[in-house]
Coordinates of C-alpha atoms in Angstrom, one line a residue:
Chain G
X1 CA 0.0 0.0 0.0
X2 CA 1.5 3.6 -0.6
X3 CA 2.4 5.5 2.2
X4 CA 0.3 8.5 1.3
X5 CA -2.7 6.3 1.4
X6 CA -1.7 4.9 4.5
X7 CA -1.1 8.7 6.5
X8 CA -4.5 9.8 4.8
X9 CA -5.9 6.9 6.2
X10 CA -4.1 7.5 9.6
X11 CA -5.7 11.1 9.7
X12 CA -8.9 10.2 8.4
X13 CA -9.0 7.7 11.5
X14 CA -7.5 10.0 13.8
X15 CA -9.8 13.2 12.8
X16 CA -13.2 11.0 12.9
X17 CA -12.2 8.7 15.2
X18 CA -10.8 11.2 17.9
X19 CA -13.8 13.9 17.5
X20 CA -16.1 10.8 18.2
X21 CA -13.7 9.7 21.7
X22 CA -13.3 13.5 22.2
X23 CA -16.9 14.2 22.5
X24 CA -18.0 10.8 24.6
X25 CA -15.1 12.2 26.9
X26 CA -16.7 15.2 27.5
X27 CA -19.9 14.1 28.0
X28 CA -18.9 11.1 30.5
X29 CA -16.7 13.7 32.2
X30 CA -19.4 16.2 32.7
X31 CA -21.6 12.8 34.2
X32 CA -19.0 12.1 36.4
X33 CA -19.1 15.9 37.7
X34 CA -22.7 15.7 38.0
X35 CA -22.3 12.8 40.1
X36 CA -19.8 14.2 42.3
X37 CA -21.6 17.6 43.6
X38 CA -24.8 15.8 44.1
X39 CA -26.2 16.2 47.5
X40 CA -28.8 13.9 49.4
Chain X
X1 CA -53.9 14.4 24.7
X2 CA -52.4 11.2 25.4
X3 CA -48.9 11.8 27.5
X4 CA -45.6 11.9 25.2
X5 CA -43.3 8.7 25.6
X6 CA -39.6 9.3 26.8
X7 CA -36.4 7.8 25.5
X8 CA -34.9 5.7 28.7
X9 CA -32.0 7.7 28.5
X10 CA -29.9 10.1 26.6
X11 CA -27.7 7.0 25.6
X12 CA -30.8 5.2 24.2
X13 CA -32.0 8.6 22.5
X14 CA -28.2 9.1 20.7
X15 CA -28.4 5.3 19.8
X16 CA -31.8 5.8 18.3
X17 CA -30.2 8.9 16.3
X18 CA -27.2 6.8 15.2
X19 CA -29.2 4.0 14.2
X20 CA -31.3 6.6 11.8
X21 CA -28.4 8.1 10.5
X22 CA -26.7 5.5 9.7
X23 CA -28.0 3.4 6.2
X24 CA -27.8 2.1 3.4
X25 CA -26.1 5.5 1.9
X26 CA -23.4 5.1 4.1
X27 CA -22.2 1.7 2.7
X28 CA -22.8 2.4 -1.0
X29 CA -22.4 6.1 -1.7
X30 CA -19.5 7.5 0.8
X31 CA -16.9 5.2 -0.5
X32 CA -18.0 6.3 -4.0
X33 CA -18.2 9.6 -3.7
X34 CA -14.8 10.1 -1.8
X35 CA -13.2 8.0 -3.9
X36 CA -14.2 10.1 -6.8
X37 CA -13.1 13.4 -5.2
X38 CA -10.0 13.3 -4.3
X39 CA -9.3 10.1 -2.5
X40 CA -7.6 10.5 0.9
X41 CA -8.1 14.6 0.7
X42 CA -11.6 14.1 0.1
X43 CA -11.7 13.7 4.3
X44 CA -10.6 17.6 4.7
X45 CA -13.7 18.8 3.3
X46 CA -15.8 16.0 4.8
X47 CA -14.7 17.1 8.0
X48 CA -15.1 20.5 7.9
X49 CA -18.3 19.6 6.1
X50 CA -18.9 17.8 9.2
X51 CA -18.1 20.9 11.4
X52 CA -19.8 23.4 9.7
X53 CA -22.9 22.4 8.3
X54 CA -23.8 18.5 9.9
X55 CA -23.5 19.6 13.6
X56 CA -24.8 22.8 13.0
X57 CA -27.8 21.1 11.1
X58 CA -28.0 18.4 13.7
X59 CA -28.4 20.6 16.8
X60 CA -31.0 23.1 15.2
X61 CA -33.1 20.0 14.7
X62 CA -32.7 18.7 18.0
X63 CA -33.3 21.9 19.2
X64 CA -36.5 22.5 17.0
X65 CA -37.4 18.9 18.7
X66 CA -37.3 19.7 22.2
X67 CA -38.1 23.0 22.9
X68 CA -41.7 22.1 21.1
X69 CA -41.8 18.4 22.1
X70 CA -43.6 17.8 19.4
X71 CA -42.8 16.7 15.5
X72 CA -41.7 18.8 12.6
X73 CA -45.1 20.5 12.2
X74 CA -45.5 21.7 15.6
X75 CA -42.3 22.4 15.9
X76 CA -42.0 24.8 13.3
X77 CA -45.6 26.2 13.5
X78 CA -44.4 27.1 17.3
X79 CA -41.9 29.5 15.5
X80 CA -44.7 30.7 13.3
X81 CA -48.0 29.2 12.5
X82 CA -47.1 29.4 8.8
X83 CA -43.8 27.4 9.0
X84 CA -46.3 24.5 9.9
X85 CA -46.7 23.9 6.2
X86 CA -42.8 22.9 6.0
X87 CA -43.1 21.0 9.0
X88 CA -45.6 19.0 7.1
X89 CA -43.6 18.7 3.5
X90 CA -40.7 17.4 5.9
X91 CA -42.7 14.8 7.6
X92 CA -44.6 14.0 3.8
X93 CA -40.9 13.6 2.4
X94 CA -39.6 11.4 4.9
X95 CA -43.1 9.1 4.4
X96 CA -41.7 9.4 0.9
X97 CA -38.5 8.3 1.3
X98 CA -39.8 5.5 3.3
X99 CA -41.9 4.1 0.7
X100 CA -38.8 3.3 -1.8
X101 CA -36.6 2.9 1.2
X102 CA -38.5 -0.8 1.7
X103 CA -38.5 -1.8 -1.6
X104 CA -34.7 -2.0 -1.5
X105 CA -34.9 -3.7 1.6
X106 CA -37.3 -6.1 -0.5
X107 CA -34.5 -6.5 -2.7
X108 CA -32.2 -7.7 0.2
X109 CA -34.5 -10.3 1.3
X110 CA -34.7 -11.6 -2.3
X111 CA -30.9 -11.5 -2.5
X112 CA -30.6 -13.4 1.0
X113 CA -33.0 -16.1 -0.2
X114 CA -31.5 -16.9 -3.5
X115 CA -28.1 -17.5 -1.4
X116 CA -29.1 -21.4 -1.3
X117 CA -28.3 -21.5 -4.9
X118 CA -25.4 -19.6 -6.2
X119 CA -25.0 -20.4 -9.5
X120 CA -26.2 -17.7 -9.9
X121 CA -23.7 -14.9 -8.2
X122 CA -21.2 -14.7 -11.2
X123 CA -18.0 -13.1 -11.5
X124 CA -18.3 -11.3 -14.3
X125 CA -20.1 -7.7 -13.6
X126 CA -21.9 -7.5 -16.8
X127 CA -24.0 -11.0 -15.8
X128 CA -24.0 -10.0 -12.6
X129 CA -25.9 -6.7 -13.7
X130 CA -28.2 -9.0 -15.8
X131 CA -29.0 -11.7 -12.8
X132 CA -29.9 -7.8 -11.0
X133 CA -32.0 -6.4 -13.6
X134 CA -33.8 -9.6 -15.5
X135 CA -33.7 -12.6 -12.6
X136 CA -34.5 -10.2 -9.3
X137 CA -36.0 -7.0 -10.9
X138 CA -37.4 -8.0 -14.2
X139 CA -36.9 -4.6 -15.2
X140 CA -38.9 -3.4 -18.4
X141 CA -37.6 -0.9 -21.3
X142 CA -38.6 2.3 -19.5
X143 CA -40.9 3.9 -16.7
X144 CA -44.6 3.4 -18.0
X145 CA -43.6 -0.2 -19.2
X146 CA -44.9 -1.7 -15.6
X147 CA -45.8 -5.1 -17.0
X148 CA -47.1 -6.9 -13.9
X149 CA -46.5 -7.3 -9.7
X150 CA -43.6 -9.5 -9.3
X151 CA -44.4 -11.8 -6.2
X152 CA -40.8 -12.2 -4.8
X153 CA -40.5 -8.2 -4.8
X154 CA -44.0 -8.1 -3.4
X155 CA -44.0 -10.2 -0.3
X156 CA -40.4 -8.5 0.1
X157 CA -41.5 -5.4 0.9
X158 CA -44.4 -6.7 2.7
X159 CA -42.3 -8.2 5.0
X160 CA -40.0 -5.2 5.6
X161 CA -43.1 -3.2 6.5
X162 CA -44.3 -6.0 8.2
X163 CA -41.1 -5.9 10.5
X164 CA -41.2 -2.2 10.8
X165 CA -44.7 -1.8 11.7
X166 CA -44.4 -3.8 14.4
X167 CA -41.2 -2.7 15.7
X168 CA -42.9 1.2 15.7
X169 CA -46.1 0.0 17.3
X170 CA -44.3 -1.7 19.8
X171 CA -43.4 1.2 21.9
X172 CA -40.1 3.5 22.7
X173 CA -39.0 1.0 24.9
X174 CA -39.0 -1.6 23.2
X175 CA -37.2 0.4 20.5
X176 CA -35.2 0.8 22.7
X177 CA -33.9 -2.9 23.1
X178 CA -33.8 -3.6 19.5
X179 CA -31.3 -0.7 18.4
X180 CA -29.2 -2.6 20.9
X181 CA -28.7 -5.1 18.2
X182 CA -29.6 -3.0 15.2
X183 CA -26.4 -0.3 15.6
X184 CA -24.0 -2.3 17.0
X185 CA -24.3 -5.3 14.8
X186 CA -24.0 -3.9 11.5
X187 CA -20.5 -2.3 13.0
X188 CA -19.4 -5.8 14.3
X189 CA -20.1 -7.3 10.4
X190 CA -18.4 -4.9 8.4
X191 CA -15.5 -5.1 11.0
X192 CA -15.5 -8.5 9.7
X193 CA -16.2 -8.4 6.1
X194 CA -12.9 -5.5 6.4
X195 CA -10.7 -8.1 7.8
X196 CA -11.7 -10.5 5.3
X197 CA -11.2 -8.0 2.7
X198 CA -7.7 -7.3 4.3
X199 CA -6.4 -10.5 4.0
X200 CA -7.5 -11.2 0.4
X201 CA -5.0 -10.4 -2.3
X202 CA -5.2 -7.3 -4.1
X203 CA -6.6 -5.1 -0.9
X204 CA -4.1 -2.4 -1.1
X205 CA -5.3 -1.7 -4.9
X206 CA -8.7 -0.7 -3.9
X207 CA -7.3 1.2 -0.2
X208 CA -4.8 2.9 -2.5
X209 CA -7.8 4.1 -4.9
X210 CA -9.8 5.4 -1.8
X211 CA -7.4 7.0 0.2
X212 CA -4.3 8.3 -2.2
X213 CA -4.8 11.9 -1.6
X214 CA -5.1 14.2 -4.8
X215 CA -4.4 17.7 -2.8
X216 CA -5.8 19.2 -6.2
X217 CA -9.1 18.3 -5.8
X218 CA -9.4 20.8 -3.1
X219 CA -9.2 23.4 -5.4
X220 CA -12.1 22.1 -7.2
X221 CA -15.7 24.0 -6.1
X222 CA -17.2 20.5 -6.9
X223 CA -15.2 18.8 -4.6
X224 CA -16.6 20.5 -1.3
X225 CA -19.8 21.0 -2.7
X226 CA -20.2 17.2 -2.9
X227 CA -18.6 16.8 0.8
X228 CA -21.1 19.5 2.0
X229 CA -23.8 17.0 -0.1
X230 CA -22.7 13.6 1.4
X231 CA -22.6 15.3 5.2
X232 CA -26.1 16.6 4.3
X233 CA -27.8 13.7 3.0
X234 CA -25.7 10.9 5.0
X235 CA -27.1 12.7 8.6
X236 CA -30.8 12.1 7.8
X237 CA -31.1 16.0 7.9
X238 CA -34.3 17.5 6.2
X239 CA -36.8 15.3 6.8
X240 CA -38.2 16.0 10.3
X241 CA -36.5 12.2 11.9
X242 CA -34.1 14.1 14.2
X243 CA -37.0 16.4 15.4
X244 CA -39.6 13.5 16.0
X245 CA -37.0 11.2 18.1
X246 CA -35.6 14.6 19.8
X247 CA -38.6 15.4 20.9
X248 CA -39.5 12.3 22.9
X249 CA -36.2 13.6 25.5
X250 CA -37.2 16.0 28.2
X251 CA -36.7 19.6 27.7
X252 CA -33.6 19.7 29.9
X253 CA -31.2 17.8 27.8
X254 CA -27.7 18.5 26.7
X255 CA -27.6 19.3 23.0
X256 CA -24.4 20.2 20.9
X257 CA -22.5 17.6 22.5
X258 CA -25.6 15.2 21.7
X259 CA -25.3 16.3 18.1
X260 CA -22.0 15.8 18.0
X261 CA -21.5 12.3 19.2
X262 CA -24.4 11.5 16.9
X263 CA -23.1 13.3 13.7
X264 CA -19.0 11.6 14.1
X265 CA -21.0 8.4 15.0
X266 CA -22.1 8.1 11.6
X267 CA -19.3 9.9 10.1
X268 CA -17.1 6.8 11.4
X269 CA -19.0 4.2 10.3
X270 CA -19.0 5.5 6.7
X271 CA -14.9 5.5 7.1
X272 CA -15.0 2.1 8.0
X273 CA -17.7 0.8 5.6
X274 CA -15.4 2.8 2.8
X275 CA -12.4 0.3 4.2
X276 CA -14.3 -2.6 4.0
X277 CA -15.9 -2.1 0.6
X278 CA -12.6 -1.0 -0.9
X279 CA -10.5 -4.0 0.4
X280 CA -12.9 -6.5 -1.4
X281 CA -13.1 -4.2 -4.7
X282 CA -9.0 -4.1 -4.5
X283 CA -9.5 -7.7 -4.5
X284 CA -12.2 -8.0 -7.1
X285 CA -10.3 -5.8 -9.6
X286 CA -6.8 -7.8 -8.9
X287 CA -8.6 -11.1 -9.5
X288 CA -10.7 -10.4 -13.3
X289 CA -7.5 -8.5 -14.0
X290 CA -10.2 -5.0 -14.9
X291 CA -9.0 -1.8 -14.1
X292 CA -10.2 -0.5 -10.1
X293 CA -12.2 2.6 -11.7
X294 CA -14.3 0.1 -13.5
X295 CA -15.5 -2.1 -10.9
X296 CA -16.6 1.3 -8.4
X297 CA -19.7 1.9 -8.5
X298 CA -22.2 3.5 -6.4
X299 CA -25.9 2.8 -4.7
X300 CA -27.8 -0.3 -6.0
X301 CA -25.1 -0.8 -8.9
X302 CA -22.6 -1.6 -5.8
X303 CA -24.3 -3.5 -3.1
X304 CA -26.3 -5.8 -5.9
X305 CA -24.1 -6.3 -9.0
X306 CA -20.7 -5.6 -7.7
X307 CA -20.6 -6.9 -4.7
X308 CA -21.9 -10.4 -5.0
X309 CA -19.3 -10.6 -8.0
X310 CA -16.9 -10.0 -5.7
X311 CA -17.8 -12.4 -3.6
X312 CA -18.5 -14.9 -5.9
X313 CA -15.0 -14.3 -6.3
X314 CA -13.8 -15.9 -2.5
X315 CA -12.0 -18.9 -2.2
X316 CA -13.8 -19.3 0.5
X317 CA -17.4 -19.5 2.3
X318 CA -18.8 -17.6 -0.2
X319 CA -22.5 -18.2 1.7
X320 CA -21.5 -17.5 4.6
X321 CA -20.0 -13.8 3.5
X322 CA -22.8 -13.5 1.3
X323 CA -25.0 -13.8 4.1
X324 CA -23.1 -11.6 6.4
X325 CA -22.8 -8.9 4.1
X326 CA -26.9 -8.7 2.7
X327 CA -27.8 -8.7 6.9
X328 CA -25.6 -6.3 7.2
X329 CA -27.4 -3.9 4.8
X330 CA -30.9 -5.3 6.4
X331 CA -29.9 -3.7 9.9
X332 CA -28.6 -0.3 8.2
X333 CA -31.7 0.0 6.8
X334 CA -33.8 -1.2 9.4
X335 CA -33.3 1.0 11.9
X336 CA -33.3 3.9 9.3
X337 CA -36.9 2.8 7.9
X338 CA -38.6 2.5 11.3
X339 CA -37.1 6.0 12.2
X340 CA -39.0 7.4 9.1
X341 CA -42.3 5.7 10.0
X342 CA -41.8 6.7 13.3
X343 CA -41.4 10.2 12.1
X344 CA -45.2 10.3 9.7
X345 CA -46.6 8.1 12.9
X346 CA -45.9 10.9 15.6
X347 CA -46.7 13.7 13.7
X348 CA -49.8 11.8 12.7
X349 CA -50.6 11.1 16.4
X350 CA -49.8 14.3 17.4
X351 CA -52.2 16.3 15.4
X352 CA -54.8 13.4 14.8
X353 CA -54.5 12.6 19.0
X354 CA -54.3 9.2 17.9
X355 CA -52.9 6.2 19.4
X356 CA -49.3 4.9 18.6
X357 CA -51.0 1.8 16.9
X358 CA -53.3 3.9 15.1
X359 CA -51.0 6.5 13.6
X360 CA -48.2 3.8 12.7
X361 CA -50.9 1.1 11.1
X362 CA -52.3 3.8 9.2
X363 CA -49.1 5.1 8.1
X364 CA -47.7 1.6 7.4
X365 CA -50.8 0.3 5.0
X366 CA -51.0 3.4 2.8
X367 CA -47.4 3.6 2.8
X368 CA -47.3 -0.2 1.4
X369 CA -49.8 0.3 -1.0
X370 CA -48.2 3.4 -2.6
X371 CA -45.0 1.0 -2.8
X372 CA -46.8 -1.6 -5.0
X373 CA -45.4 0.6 -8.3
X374 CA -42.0 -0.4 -7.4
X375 CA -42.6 -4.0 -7.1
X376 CA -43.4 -3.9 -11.1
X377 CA -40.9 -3.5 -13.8
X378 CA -41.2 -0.5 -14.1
X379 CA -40.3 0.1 -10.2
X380 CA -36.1 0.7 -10.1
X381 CA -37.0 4.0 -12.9
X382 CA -39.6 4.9 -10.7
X383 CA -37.2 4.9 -7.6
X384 CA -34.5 6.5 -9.2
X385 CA -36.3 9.8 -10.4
X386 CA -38.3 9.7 -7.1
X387 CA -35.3 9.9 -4.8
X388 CA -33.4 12.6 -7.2
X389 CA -36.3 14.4 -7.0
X390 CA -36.7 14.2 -3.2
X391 CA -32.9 14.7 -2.5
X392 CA -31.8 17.6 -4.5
X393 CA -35.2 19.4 -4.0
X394 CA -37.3 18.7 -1.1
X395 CA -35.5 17.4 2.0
X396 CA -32.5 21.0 0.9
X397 CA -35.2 22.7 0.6
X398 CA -36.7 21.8 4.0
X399 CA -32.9 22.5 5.7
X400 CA -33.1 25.8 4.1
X401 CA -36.0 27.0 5.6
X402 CA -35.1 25.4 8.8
X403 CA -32.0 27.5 8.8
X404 CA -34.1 30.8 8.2
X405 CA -36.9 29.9 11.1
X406 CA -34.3 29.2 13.7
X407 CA -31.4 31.7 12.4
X408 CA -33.7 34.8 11.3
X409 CA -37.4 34.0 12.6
X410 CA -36.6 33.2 15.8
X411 CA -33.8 34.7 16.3
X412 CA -30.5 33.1 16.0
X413 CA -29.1 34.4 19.9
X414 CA -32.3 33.1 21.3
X415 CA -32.3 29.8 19.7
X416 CA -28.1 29.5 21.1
X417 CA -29.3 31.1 24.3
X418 CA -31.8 28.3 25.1
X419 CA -29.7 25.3 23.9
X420 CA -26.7 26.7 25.9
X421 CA -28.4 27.1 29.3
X422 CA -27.7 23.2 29.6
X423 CA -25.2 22.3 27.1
X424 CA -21.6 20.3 27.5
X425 CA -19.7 22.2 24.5
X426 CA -21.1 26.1 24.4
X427 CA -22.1 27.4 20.9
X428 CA -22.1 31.0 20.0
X429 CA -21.4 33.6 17.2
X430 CA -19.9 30.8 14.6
X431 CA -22.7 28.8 15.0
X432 CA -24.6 32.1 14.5
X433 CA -22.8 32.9 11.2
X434 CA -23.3 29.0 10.2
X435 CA -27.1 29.2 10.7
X436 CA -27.9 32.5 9.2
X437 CA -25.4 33.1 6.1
X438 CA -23.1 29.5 5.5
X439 CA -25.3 26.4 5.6
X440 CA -28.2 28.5 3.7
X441 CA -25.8 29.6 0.9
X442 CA -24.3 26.1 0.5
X443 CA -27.8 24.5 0.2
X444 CA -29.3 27.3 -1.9
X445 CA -26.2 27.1 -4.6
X446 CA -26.7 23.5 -4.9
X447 CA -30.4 23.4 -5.2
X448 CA -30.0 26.2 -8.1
X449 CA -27.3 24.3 -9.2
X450 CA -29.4 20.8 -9.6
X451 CA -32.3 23.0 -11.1
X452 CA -30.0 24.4 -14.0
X453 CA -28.9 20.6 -14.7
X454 CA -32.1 19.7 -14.9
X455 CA -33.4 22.3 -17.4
X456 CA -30.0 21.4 -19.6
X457 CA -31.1 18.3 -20.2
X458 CA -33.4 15.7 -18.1
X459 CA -32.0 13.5 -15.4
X460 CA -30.7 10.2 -16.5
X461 CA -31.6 10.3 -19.9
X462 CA -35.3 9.4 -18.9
X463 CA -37.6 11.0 -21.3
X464 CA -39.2 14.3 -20.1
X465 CA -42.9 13.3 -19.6
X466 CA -41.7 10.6 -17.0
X467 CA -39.7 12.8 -15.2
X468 CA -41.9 15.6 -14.7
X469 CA -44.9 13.3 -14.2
X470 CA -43.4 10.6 -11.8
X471 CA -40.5 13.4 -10.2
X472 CA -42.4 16.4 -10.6
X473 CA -45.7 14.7 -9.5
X474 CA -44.3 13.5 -6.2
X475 CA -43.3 17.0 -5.5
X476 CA -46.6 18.3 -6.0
X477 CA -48.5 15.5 -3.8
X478 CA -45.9 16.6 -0.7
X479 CA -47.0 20.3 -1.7
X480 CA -50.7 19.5 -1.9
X481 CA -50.6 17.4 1.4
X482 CA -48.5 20.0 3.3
X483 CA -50.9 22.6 2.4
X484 CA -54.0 20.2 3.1
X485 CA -52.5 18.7 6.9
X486 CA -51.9 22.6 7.7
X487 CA -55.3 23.6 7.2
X488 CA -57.2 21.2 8.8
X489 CA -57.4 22.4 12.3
X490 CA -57.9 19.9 15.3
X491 CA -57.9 20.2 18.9
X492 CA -54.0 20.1 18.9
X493 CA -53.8 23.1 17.0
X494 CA -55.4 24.9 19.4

């Protein structure tokens, strides 16, 4: 396989791939906080 | 008024979103279409596609959704009783859409059955394409040549409504349960199908051809107009869906975060579908010694000619990939078709105050009875000119005016004030400038743009008549409907 084929697909992977982890990571983060301050 | 169902959870509601956005279009037409524009650097402007007009998109209709908790019609009308009539030609599209949308998952069913016997799945493209057209489709010599009902076609799209009906009728939470195995399973197959097509010889010819960057394509107005276009159509935007299921989540939920997760969701599954289609075409094209541009093809041409001639191709368990890879296009459409009857079926109950099992029978049995064309010969030229007609014109149209409700009707800082009061990732004066002058000038260029093609000469070849007749006609039903539902005032309207 070329090598440009195989960084475009590295970055395609990276750019999709890490928006997608990025964005769960926020959200389970803010959960988390959530969870913390909550008072009885 | 009966009380409005909930989604468990917001997990359950983003699931339900993924499992909408993700279909059949996903499979057959990214890998095409990036392939075709520029390869690897195709993924720049389908990113920033992805940034500036399919999250943008995403989070005014999940807006629209829950600050009305009600469909597209109500949710429009409650920006301004007039908008009520787009509300309507959104949810009439989408009921549209649906009726074709079943007929290919006919096919499918027709395709899955025949695998007992495959001496019929050839390698060559041009029987392959004739096994499609004369032994499955018994397709005639041109759109008002319908011939007769062909049985197989018919019970196969009985049965896809069949299975949709009942999934609809069944309830939220049971919806619920079953995207837990209609998103993730489709992901789990063409994980596998992909490292199949890895390991066969030839791989790296079709991975080359779909991600070998050509950085001048980006200079190419073309090129990022059909990014814009494969974000747009690829995130079931237009067409009310993301408003219906939005509207079943409570009206303090997190929203641009939401959107996003939903809208890279799908974007990732189309990268990896692209892998897995590409590995076997590599393969394909290695093996019958043609040239990789030949054998790429898009839509129906891909998933029921190519394909299976690739397969047919395998040293190996040919069934058992066969079958793999036709289930695997039953659950991406699935989930997509319930989501559009679920979108005509709440709209329906909501103005009608109808029960679920009302709206959604009603919706299912005049749906399946307007699909009855398409199970004649005539029915793949009927298909084709009704979902041109209904993707370059009525679902852009629809986003357009969406864009101008919540960006200049109702104000673009009050729509971003109210989603931001509980959101994860803050939206402000970009997402203004999106809303109000980008997205609406992307989608207005490209409808003018289609319109101009069309007067130049008619779509496909097809001869006029039939284009404006079976196109043009569909069009003008939506119209006439939108107008009609609008009209008619009942005690929801009030």
């Amino acid at each position: 396989m070329e090598g440009k084929a195989i960084i475009m697909g590295l970055i395609g992977f990276m750019l999709l791939y890490g928006g997608l982890a990025w964005c769960i990571g926020i959200a389970w983060y803010r959960s988390r906080q959530q969870e913390c301050t909550w008072k009885e | 008024m009966q009380e409005r169902e909930r989604w468990k959870n917001r997990s359950v509601f983003i699931m339900a979103a993924i499992g909408s956005a993700i279909g059949l279009g996903n499979m057959w037409r990214f890998p095409y279409i990036a392939a075709q524009n520029g390869g690897g650097a195709f993924l720049i402007p389908f990113f920033i596609a992805l940034l500036t007009a399919g999250i943008p998109l995403m989070i005014i209709e999940y807006g629209l959704g829950i600050r009305s908790q009600g469909s597209a019609n109500i949710a429009l009308g409650a920006i301004k009783r007039p908008l009520r009539f787009i509300g309507w030609f959104a949810i009439l599209s989408a009921m549209a859409i649906n009726i074709y949308y079943c007929i290919i998952l006919g096919w499918t069913w027709n395709f899955l059955f025949e695998i007992g016997d495959l001496s019929k799945w050839t390698v060559d493209i041009a029987t392959s394409k004739n096994h499609f057209h004369n032994d499955i489709l018994h397709l005639s010599e041109g759109p008002w040549d319908f011939e007769r009902i062909h049985w197989p076609l018919f019970f196969g799209l009985l049965a896809s409504w069949v299975i949709i009906w009942a999934i609809i009728k069944s309830g939220l939470s049971n919806i619920g349960k079953i995207l837990l195995l209609t998103v993730p399973l489709p992901v789990i197959l063409v994980l596998i199908l992909l490292v199949r097509g890895l390991t066969l010889n030839g791989a790296e010819v079709g991975l080359n051809y779909y991600l070998s960057p050509d950085w001048d394509q980006l200079r190419n107005p073309q090129v990022w107009l059909a990014a814009y276009g494969q974000i747009f159509f690829s995130l079931s935007l237009g067409f009310g869906t993301m408003i219906a299921y939005s509207s079943f989540m409570p009206r303090d939920t997190e929203l641009p975060n939401t959107a996003s997760i939903t809208s890279f969701g799908n974007c990732c599954f189309s990268f990896l579908a692209g892998l897995a289609v590409f590995s076997v075409l590599g393969y394909f094209a290695v093996a019958t010694n043609s040239n990789i541009e030949d054998v790429t093809k898009a839509g129906p041409g891909l998933a029921f000619v190519v394909y299976p001639a690739a397969l047919a191709q395998l040293p190996l368990w040919i069934k058992f990939f066969g079958i793999l890879f036709f289930i695997t296009l039953l659950m991406l459409g699935i989930d997509s078709a319930f989501s559009l009857l679920e979108t005509v079926s709440a709209a329906l109950s909501d103005k009608f105050d109808l029960s679920r099992s009302e709206s959604t029978t009603i919706v299912a049995v005049i749906s399946f009875i307007m699909g009855l064309p398409l199970t004649t010969s005539a029915g793949l030229y009927w298909l084709d000119i009704i979902d041109h007609f209904l993707m370059s014109y009525s679902i852009t149209f629809v986003a357009i005016m969406e864009c101008i409700a919540v960006g200049w009707i109702l104000g673009a800082d009050t729509f971003i004030k109210e989603i931001n009061k509980n959101a994860e990732i803050r939206i402000g004066p970009v997402f203004k400038f999106i809303i109000k002058f980008l997205t609406p000038a992307v989608l207005i260029y490209t409808v003018v743009r289609s319109f101009i093609e069309e007067i130049k000469s008619p779509y496909e070849g097809y001869p006029v008549e039939a284009v404006l007749i079976i196109g043009g006609g569909t069009l003008l039903l939506i119209t006439l409907g939108s107008i009609g539902l609008s009209i008619i005032r009942t005690e929801s309207d009030r």
